[in-house]
PDB file of C-alpha atoms and ligand atoms in Angstrom:
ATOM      1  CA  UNK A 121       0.000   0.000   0.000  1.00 98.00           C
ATOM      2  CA  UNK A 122       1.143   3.310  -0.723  1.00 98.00           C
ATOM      3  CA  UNK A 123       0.391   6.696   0.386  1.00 98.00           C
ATOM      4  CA  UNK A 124       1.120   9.756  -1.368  1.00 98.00           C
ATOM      5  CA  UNK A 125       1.206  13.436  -0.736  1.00 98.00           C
ATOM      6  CA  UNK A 126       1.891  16.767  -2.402  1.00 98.00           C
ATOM      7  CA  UNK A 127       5.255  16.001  -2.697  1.00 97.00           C
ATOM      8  CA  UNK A 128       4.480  13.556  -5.418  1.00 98.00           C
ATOM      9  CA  UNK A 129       2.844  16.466  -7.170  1.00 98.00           C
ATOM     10  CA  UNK A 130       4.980  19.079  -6.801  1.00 97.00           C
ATOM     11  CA  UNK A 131       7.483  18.737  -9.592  1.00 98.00           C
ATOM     12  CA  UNK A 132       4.249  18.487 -11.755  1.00 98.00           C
ATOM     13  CA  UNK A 133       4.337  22.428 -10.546  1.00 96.00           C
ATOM     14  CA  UNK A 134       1.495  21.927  -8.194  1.00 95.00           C
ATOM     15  CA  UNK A 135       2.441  23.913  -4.828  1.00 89.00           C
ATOM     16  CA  UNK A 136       2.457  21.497  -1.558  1.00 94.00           C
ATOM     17  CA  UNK A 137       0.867  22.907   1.387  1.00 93.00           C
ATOM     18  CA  UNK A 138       3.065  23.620   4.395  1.00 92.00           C
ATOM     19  CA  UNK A 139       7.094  23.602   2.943  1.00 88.00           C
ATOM     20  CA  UNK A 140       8.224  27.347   1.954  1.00 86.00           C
ATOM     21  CA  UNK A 141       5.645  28.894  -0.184  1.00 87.00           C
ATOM     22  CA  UNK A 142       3.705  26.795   0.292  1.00 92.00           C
ATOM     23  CA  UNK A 143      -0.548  26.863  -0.350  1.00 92.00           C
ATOM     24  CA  UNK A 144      -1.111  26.899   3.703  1.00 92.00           C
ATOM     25  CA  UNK A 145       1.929  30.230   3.712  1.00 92.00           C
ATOM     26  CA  UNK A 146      -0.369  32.025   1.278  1.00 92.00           C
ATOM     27  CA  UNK A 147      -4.230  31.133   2.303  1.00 93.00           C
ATOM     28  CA  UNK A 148      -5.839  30.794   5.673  1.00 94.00           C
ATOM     29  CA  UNK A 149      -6.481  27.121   5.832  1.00 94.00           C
ATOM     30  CA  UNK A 150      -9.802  28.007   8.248  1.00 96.00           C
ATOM     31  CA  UNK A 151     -11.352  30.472   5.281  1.00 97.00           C
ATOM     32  CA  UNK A 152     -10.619  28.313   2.491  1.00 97.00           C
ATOM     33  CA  UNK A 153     -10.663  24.251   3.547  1.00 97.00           C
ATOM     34  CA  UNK A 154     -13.265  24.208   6.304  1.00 97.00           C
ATOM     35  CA  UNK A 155     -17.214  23.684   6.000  1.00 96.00           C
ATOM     36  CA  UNK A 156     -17.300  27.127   7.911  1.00 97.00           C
ATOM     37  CA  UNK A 157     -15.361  28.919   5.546  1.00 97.00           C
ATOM     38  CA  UNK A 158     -17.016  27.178   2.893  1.00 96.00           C
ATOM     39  CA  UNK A 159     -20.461  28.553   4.917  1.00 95.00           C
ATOM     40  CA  UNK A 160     -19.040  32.239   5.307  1.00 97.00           C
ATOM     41  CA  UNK A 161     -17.901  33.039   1.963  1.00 97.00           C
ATOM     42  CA  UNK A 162     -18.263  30.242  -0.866  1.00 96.00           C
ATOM     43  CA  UNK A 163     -17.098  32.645  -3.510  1.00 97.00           C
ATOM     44  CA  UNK A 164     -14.121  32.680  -1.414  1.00 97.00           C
ATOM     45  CA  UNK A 165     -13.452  28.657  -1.755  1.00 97.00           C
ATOM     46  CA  UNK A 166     -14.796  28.006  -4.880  1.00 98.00           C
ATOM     47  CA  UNK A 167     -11.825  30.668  -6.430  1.00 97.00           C
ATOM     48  CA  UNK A 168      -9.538  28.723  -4.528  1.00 97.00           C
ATOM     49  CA  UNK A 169     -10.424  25.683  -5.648  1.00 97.00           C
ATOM     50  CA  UNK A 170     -11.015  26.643  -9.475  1.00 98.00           C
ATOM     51  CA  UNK A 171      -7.547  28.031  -9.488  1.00 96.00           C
ATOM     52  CA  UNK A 172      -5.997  24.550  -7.890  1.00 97.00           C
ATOM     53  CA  UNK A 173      -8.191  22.590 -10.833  1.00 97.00           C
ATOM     54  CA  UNK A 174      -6.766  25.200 -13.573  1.00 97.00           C
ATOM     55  CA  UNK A 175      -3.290  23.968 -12.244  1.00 96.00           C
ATOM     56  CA  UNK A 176      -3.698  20.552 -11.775  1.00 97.00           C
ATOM     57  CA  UNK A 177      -5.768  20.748 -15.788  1.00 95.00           C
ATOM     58  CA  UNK A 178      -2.641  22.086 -16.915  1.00 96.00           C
ATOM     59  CA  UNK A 179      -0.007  19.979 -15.059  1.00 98.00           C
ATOM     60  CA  UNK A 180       1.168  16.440 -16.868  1.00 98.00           C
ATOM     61  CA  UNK A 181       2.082  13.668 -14.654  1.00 98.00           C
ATOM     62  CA  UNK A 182       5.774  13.334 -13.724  1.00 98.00           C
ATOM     63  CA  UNK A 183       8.360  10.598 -13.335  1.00 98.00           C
ATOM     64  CA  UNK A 184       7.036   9.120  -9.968  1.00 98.00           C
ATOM     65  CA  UNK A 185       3.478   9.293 -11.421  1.00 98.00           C
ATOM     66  CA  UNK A 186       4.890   7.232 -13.971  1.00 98.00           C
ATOM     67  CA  UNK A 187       6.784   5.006 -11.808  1.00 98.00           C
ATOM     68  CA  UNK A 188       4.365   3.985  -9.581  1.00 98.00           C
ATOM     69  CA  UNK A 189       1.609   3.071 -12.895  1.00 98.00           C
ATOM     70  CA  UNK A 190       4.579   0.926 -13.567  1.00 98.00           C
ATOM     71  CA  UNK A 191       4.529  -0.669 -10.651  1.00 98.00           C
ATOM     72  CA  UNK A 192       0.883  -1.347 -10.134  1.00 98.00           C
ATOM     73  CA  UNK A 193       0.887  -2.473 -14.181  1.00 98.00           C
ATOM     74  CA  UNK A 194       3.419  -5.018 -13.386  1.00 97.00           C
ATOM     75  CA  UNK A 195       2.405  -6.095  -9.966  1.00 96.00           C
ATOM     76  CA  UNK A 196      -1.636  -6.048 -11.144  1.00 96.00           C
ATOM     77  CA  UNK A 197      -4.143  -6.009  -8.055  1.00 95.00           C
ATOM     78  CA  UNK A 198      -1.451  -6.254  -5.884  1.00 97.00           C
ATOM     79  CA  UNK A 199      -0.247  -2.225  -5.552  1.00 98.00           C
ATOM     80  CA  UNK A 200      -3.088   0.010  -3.955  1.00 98.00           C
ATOM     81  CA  UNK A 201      -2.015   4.197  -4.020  1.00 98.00           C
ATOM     82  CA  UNK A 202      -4.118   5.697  -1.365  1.00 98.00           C
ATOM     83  CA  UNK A 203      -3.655   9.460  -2.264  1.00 98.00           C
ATOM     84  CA  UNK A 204      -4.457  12.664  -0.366  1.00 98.00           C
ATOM     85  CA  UNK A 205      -3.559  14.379  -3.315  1.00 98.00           C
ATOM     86  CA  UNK A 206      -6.742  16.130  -5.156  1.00 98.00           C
ATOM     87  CA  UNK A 207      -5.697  16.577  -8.431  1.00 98.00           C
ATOM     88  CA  UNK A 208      -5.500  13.589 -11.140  1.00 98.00           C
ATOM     89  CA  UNK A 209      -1.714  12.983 -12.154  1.00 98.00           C
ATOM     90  CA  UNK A 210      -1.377   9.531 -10.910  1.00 98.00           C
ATOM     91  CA  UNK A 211      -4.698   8.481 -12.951  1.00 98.00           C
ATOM     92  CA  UNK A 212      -3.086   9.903 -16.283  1.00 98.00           C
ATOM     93  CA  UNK A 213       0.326   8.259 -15.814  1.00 98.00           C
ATOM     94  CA  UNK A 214      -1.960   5.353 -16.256  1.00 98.00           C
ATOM     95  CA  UNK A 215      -3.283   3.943 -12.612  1.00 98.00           C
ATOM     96  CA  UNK A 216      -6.310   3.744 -13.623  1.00 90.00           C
ATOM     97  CA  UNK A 217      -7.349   0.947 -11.036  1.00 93.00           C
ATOM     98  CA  UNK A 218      -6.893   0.735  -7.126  1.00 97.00           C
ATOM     99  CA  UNK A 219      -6.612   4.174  -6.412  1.00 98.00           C
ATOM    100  CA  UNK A 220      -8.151   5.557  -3.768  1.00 98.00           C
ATOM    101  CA  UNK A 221      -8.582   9.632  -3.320  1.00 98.00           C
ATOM    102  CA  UNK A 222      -9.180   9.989   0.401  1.00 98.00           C
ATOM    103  CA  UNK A 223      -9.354  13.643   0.376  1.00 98.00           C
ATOM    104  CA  UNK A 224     -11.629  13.785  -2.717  1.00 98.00           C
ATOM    105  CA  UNK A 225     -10.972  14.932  -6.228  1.00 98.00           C
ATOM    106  CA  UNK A 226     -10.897  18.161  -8.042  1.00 98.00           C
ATOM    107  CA  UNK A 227     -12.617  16.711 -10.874  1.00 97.00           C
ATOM    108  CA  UNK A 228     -15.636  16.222  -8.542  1.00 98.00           C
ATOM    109  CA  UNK A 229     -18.905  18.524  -7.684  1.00 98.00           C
ATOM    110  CA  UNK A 230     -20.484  17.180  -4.877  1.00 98.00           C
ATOM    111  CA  UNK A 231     -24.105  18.800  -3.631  1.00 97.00           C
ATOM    112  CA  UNK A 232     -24.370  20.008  -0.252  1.00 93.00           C
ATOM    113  CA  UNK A 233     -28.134  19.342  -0.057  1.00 94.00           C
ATOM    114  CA  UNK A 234     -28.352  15.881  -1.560  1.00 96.00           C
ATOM    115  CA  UNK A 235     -25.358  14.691  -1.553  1.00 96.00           C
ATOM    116  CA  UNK A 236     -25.623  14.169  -5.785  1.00 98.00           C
ATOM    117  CA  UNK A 237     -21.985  13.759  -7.422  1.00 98.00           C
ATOM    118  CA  UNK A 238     -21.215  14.672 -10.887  1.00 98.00           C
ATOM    119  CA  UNK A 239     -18.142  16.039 -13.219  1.00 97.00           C
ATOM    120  CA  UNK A 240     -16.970  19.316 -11.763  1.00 97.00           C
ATOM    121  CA  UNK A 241     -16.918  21.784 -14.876  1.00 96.00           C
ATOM    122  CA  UNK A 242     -13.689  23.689 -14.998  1.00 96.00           C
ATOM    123  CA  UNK A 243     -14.761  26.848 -13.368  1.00 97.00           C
ATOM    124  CA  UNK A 244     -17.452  26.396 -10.086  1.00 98.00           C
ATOM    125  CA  UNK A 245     -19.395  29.179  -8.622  1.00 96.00           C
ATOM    126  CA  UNK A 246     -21.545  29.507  -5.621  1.00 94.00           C
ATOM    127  CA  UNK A 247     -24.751  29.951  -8.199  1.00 95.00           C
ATOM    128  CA  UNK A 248     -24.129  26.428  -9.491  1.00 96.00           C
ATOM    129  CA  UNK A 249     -27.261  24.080  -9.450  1.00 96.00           C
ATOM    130  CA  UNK A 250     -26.931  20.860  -8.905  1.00 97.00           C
ATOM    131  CA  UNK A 251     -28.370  18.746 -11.427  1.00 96.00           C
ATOM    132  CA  UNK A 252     -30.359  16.484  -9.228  1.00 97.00           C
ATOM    133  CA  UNK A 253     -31.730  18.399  -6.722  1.00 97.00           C
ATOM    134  CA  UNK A 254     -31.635  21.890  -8.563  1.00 97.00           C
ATOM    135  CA  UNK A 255     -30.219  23.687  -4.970  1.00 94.00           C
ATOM    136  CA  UNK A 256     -27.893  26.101  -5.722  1.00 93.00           C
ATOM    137  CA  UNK A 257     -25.334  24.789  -3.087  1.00 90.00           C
ATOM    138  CA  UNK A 258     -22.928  22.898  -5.490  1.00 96.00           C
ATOM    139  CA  UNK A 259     -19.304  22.287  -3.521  1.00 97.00           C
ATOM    140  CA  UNK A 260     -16.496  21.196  -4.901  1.00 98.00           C
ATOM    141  CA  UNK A 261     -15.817  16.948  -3.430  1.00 98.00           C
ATOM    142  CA  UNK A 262     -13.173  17.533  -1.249  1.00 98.00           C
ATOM    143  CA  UNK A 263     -12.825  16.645   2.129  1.00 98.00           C
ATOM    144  CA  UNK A 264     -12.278  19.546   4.328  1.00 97.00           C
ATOM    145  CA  UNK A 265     -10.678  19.815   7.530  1.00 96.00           C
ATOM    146  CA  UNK A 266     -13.397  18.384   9.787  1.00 95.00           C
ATOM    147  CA  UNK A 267     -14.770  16.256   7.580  1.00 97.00           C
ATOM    148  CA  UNK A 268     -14.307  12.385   7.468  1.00 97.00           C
ATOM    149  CA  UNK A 269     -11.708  11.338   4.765  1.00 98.00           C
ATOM    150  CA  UNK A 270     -13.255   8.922   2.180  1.00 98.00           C
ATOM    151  CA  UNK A 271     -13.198   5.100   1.964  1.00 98.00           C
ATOM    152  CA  UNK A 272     -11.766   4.880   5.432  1.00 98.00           C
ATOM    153  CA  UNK A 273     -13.163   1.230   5.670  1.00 98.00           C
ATOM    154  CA  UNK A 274     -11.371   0.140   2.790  1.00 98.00           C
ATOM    155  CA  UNK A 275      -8.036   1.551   3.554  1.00 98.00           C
ATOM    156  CA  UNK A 276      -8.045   0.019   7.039  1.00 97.00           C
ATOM    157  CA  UNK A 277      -8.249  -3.299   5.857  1.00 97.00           C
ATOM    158  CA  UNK A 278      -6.168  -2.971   3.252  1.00 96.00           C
ATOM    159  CA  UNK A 279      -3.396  -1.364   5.804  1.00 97.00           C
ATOM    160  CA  UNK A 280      -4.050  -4.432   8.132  1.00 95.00           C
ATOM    161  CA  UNK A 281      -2.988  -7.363   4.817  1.00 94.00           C
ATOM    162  CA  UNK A 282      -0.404  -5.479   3.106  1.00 97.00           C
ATOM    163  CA  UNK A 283       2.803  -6.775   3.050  1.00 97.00           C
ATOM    164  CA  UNK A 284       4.789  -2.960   3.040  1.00 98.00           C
ATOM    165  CA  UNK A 285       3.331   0.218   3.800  1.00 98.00           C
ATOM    166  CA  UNK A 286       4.843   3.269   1.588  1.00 98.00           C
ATOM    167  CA  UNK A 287       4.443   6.845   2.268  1.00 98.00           C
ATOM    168  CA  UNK A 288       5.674   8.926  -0.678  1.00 98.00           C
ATOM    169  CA  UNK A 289       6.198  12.935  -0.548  1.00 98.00           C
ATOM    170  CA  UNK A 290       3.818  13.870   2.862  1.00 97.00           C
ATOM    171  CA  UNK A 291       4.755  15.068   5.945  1.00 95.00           C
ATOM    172  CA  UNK A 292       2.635  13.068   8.400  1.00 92.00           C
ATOM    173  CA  UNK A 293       1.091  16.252   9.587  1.00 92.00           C
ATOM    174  CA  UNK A 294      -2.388  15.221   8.733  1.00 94.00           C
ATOM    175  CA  UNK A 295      -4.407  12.481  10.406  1.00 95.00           C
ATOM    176  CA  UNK A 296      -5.678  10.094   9.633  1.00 97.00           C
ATOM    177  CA  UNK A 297      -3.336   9.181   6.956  1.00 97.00           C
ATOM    178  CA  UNK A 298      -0.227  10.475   9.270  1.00 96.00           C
ATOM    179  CA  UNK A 299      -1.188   7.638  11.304  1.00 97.00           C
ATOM    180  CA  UNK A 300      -1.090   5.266   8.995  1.00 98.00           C
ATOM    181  CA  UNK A 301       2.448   4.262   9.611  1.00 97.00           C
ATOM    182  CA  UNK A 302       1.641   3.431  13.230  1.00 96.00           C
ATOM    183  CA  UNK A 303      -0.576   1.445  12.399  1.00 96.00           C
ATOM    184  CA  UNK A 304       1.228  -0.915  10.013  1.00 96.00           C
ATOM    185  CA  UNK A 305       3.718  -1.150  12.491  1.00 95.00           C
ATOM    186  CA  UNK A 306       1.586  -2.108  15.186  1.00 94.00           C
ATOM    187  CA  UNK A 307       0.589  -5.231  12.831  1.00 94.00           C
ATOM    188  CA  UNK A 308       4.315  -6.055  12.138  1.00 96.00           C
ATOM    189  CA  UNK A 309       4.259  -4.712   8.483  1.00 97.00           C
ATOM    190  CA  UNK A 310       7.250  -3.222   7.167  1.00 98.00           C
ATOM    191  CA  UNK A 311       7.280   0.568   6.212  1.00 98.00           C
ATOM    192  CA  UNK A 312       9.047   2.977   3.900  1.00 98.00           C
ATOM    193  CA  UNK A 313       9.194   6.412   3.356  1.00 98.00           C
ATOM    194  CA  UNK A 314       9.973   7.704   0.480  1.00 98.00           C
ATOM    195  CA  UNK A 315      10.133  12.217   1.161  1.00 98.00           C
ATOM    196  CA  UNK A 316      12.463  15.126  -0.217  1.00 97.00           C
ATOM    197  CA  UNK A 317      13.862  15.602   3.263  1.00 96.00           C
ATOM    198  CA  UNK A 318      12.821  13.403   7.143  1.00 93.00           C
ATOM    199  CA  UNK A 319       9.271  14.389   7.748  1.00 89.00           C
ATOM    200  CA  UNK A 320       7.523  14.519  11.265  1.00 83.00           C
ATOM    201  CA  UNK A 321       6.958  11.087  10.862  1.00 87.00           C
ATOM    202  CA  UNK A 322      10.370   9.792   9.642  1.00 92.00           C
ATOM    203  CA  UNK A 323      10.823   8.800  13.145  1.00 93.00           C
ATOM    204  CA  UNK A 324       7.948   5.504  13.003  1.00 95.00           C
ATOM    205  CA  UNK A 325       9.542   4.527   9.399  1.00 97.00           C
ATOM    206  CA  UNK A 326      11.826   1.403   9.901  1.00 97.00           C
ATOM    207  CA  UNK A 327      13.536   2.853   6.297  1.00 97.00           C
ATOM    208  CA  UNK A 328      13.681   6.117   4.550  1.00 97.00           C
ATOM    209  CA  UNK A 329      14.957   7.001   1.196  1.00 97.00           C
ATOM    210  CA  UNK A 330      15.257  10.866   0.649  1.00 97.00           C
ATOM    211  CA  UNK A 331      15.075  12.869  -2.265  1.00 98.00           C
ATOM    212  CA  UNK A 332      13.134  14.165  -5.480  1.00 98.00           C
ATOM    213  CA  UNK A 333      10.375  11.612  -6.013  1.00 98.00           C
ATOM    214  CA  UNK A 334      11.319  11.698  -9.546  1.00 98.00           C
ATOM    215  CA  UNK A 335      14.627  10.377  -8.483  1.00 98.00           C
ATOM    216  CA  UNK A 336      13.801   8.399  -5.843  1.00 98.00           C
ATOM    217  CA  UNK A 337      10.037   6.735  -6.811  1.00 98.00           C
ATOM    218  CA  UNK A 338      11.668   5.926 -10.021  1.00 98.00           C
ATOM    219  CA  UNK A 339      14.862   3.752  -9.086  1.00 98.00           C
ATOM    220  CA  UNK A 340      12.880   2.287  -6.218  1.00 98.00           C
ATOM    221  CA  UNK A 341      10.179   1.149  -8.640  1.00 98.00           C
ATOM    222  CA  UNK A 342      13.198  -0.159 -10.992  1.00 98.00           C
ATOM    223  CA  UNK A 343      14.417  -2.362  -8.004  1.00 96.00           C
ATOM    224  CA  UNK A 344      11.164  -4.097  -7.286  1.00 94.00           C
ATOM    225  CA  UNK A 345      10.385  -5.124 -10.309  1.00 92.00           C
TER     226      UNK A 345
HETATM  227  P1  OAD B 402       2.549  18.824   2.758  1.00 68.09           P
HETATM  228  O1  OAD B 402       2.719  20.107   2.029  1.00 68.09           O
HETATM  229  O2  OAD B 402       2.164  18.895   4.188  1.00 68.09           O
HETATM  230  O3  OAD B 402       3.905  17.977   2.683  1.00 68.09           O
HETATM  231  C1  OAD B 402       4.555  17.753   1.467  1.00 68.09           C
HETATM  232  C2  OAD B 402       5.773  16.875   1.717  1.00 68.09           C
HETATM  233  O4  OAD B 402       6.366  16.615   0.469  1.00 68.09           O
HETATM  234  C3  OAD B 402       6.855  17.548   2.599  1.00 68.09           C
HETATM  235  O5  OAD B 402       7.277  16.628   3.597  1.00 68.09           O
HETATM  236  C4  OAD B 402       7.987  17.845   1.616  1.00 68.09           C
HETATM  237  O6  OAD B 402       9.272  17.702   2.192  1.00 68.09           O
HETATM  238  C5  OAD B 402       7.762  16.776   0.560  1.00 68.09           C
HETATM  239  N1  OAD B 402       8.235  17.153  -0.783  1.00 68.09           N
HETATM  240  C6  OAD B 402       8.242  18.375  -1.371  1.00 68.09           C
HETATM  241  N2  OAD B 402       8.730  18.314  -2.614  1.00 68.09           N
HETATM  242  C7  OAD B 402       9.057  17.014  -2.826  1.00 68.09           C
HETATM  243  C8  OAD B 402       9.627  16.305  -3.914  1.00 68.09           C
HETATM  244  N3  OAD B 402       9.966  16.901  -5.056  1.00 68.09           N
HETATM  245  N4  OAD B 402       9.835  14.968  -3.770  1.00 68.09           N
HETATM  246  C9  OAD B 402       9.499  14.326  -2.612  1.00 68.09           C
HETATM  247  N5  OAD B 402       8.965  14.944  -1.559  1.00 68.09           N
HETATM  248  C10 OAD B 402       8.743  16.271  -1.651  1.00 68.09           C
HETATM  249  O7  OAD B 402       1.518  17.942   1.909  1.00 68.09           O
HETATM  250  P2  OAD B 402       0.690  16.639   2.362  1.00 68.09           P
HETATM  251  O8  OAD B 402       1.437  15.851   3.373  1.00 68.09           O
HETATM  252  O9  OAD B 402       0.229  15.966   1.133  1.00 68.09           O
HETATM  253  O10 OAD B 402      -5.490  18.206   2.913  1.00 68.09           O
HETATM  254  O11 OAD B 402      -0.548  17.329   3.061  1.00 68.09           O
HETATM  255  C11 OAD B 402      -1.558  16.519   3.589  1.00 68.09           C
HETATM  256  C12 OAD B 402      -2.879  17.243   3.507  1.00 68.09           C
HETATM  257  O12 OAD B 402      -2.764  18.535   4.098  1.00 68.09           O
HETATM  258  C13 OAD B 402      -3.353  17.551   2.094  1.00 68.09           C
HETATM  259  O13 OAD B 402      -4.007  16.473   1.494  1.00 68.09           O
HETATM  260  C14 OAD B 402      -4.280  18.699   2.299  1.00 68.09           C
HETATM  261  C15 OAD B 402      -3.431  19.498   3.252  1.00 68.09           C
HETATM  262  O14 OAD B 402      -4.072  20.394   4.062  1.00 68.09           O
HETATM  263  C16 OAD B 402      -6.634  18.898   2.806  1.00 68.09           C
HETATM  264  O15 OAD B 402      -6.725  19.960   2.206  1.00 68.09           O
HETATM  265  C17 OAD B 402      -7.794  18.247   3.504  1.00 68.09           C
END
């Protein structure tokens, strides 16, 4: 099982949240990622968010992207990439199966009424209707902060079989998935983290391999299969 973060993304271009310039340096977290600030000023998160889709639209996917589609291509149903990443790189480098978007998508509306999904269109607005109900209260599917992370179930009990437990450019600041690690060590699975620099979390890894991910993911991928 692996879990990636922004890291993964960032030599797409896409900005991580918390290193040096950082998303989190530039926009209060509380206005833009919470169902409060979402309730105060939706114009507010909906610019945010149609400016992180415009980025991700026009980002390709990279060399770990493209690594790890390797992997799961030659390993098939046996590599699942739990992502907190929003954006869709590690779909078009080709993982088009087991992958799992725990923080939601950017290419996803969601309705706040009745709970409808559909294709986000490239620009959102707080006048959106939802095509179901008709509310105007379209949102885009992302989990905020104080909201439960998707397929929880599934990603436990995949955590508790796997045979090595992966975290790839994320710096275990973010439960749940921070505590992910802790958990596969608690069962006795092996763990590896895979980060530019040692994250908070380097400390529960029993290996760490630091670096670019396009440097790192890549070879790594090369010596497993
Ligand atoms: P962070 O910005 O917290 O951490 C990114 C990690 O990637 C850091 O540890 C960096 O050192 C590392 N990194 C940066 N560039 C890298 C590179 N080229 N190669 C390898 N590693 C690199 O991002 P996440 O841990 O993904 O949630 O953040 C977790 C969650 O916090 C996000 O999903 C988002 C955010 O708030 C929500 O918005 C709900």
């Amino acid at each position: 099982m692996i879990l990636t973060g922004a890291g993964v993304s960032a030599e797409s271009g896409l900005g991580t949240f918390r290193d040096k310039d950082g998303l989190w340096t530039k926009y209060d977290l509380s206005e833009v990622a919470t169902p409060e600030g979402f309730a105060t000023d939706p114009a507010k998160v909906h610019d945010f968010y149609n400016a992180r889709r415009a980025n991700a639209l026009d980002a390709a996917p990279n060399a770990a992207h493209d690594a790890l589609a390797r992997l799961q291509a030659a390993r098939p149903g046996e590599v699942l990439l739990v992502t907190q990443n929003v954006d869709d790189l590690h779909e078009r480098a080709g993982s088009t199966r087991d992958v799992i978007h725990m923080h939601g998508a950017l290419t996803g509306a969601l309705c706040a009424t009745c709970n409808h999904r559909w294709t986000a269109p490239r620009v959102m607005s707080p006048e959106d209707r939802c095509p179901k109900c008709t509310a105007p209260s379209t949102r885009p599917d992302i989990v905020w902060f104080g909201e439960f992370p998707y397929q929880m179930e599934e990603i436990y009990t995949a955590l508790a079989q796997c045979g090595l437990f992966v975290a790839i450019g994320t710096s275990g600041q973010v439960y749940p998935a921070a505590g992910f690690v802790q958990e596969a060590r608690a069962a006795g699975i092996e763990t590896l983290e895979i980060n530019l620099e040692a994250s908070d979390g380097s400390g529960y890894f029993d290996r760490a391999l630091h670096g670019p991910a396009t440097e790192i993911v890549p070879h790594w991928v090369d010596t497993l299969i």
